[in-house]
Amino acid sequence: MSLSFLAPSRTVLLITDDALLIFSVTARGVRLVDTVPWAVDNFEANVAAVVSKECGGKPVLILNDMVEQHYRKERIPKVSVMDKANVLQRKLMVAFPNYPVRAALPLKEKTGKGDKALPGSVYIFAAVPDTDPFKKTMGAARRSLAPIAGFCLLPVEAAGMVKILAKKLTKGKDKSKWTVFIGQHQSGGLRQVVVKNGELALTRMTPIVESDDDPAKWVADVSQEFKATMSYLGRFGYDVSDGLNVILISNPSVGEMMEEAIDTPCHYYNLTSQDAAQLLGMSLGRQDHLGYADILHIAWSGRKASF
């Protein structure tokens, strides 16, 4: 039996800069139930009604995909198990004093190498502002009376997906340290998620042309944003000898054009969202547009057992 059929059914609330997107995620597929602009009258009541009635009151996962997400890497000094939680919370508060919505994710990497390694653990600290969309979404979720499964940042949850995709595409033989996952969302933004040794290293969300109806313009925009990402990676320690995978979610025609536009040495893979879902053992159900990546993120995060 496919693992997809063992996955939980959830309602996913995708927070974007323009609107709240409400998805129903089941073993059979993903369905966009409604799109609710932030300025609509009676926002909380309307969203709560959709969650409780049209989505059947399933557990709610809130997935943040807004541009404003803040990340930094921090080292926590070696302390006793009893003190570690308190030290972590204090450093989080110092790192993001103006962002009450914050959390820390432990990484496997070490600070320094060999004899220069420092004691302690490395974390990604993350925070989002306490914005009106955040407040409205949380208010609507509570009002629906549906269980809240979690509040998550899309790039953080996507890191594991990117790691598995790279392993599947290379059949586990590739030793590249870095993978850049590129996908446009239906809201128009281009989300890039970069992992190093399977862990989140960088993410960027940038505006590009709304669709690939003009293929040349779309490829020009995406290739420019990819080059910008690669310039950032140099500051994160990227070297050509490390190896690089590039995974682009798009329609095949523009995917072929994009391959020609990339001049960075890499292993290049172009997939539709349906192709990627099959590699991940998931069902998206019927989808009209297979060149967008947000539906893939919804399917992946919506079915996770833990976040």
Short mmCIF file of N, CA and C in Angstrom, two decimals, residues 32 184-186 210-213 249-252 272-274 284-296:
data_model
loop_
_atom_site.label_atom_id
_atom_site.label_comp_id
_atom_site.label_asym_id
_atom_site.label_seq_id
_atom_site.Cartn_x
_atom_site.Cartn_y
_atom_site.Cartn_z
N LEU A 32 -8.19 22.94 -4.16
CA LEU A 32 -8.32 24.33 -3.72
C LEU A 32 -9.79 24.61 -3.47
N GLN A 184 7.41 28.31 -9.25
CA GLN A 184 6.51 29.46 -9.18
C GLN A 184 5.19 29.05 -8.52
N HIS A 185 4.65 29.93 -7.67
CA HIS A 185 3.37 29.69 -7.05
C HIS A 185 2.27 30.44 -7.81
N GLN A 186 1.05 29.99 -7.66
CA GLN A 186 -0.03 30.56 -8.44
C GLN A 186 -0.28 32.02 -8.10
N GLU A 210 3.63 36.76 -14.17
CA GLU A 210 2.60 35.94 -13.55
C GLU A 210 2.44 34.54 -14.13
N SER A 211 2.78 34.36 -15.41
CA SER A 211 2.65 33.03 -16.02
C SER A 211 3.71 32.86 -17.09
N ASP A 212 3.78 31.65 -17.64
CA ASP A 212 4.76 31.39 -18.70
C ASP A 212 4.14 31.53 -20.09
N ASP A 213 3.08 32.34 -20.20
CA ASP A 213 2.45 32.57 -21.51
C ASP A 213 3.44 33.20 -22.49
N ILE A 249 10.40 23.17 -11.14
CA ILE A 249 9.02 22.76 -11.40
C ILE A 249 8.44 23.71 -12.43
N SER A 250 8.07 23.19 -13.58
CA SER A 250 7.52 24.04 -14.65
C SER A 250 6.91 23.17 -15.73
N ASN A 251 6.30 23.81 -16.70
CA ASN A 251 5.87 23.10 -17.90
C ASN A 251 7.12 22.71 -18.69
N PRO A 252 7.09 21.54 -19.35
CA PRO A 252 8.30 21.05 -20.02
C PRO A 252 8.91 22.00 -21.04
N THR A 272 7.25 18.47 -13.84
CA THR A 272 5.96 19.09 -13.53
C THR A 272 5.64 18.75 -12.07
N SER A 273 4.66 19.42 -11.51
CA SER A 273 4.27 19.11 -10.13
C SER A 273 3.80 17.66 -10.01
N GLN A 274 3.15 17.17 -11.05
CA GLN A 274 2.68 15.78 -11.04
C GLN A 274 3.84 14.80 -11.07
N LEU A 284 -1.74 13.98 -6.31
CA LEU A 284 -2.26 15.35 -6.33
C LEU A 284 -3.72 15.40 -6.76
N GLY A 285 -4.22 14.30 -7.34
CA GLY A 285 -5.55 14.34 -7.91
C GLY A 285 -5.53 15.14 -9.21
N ARG A 286 -6.69 15.47 -9.70
CA ARG A 286 -6.78 16.23 -10.96
C ARG A 286 -6.36 17.68 -10.73
N GLN A 287 -5.41 18.15 -11.52
CA GLN A 287 -4.94 19.53 -11.45
C GLN A 287 -4.91 20.12 -12.86
N ASP A 288 -5.39 21.34 -12.99
CA ASP A 288 -5.45 21.98 -14.30
C ASP A 288 -4.10 22.55 -14.73
N HIS A 289 -3.29 22.95 -13.77
CA HIS A 289 -2.00 23.59 -14.08
C HIS A 289 -0.88 22.84 -13.38
N LEU A 290 -0.02 22.20 -14.15
CA LEU A 290 1.05 21.37 -13.58
C LEU A 290 2.40 22.08 -13.54
N GLY A 291 2.42 23.36 -13.93
CA GLY A 291 3.65 24.11 -13.93
C GLY A 291 3.90 24.88 -12.66
N TYR A 292 2.95 24.84 -11.73
CA TYR A 292 3.09 25.56 -10.46
C TYR A 292 3.54 24.61 -9.36
N ALA A 293 4.30 25.15 -8.39
CA ALA A 293 4.88 24.32 -7.34
C ALA A 293 4.13 24.37 -6.03
N ASP A 294 3.25 25.37 -5.83
CA ASP A 294 2.60 25.49 -4.52
C ASP A 294 1.73 24.29 -4.18
N ILE A 295 1.09 23.70 -5.19
CA ILE A 295 0.24 22.53 -4.95
C ILE A 295 1.08 21.36 -4.42
N LEU A 296 2.33 21.30 -4.85
CA LEU A 296 3.25 20.25 -4.38
C LEU A 296 3.59 20.46 -2.90
#
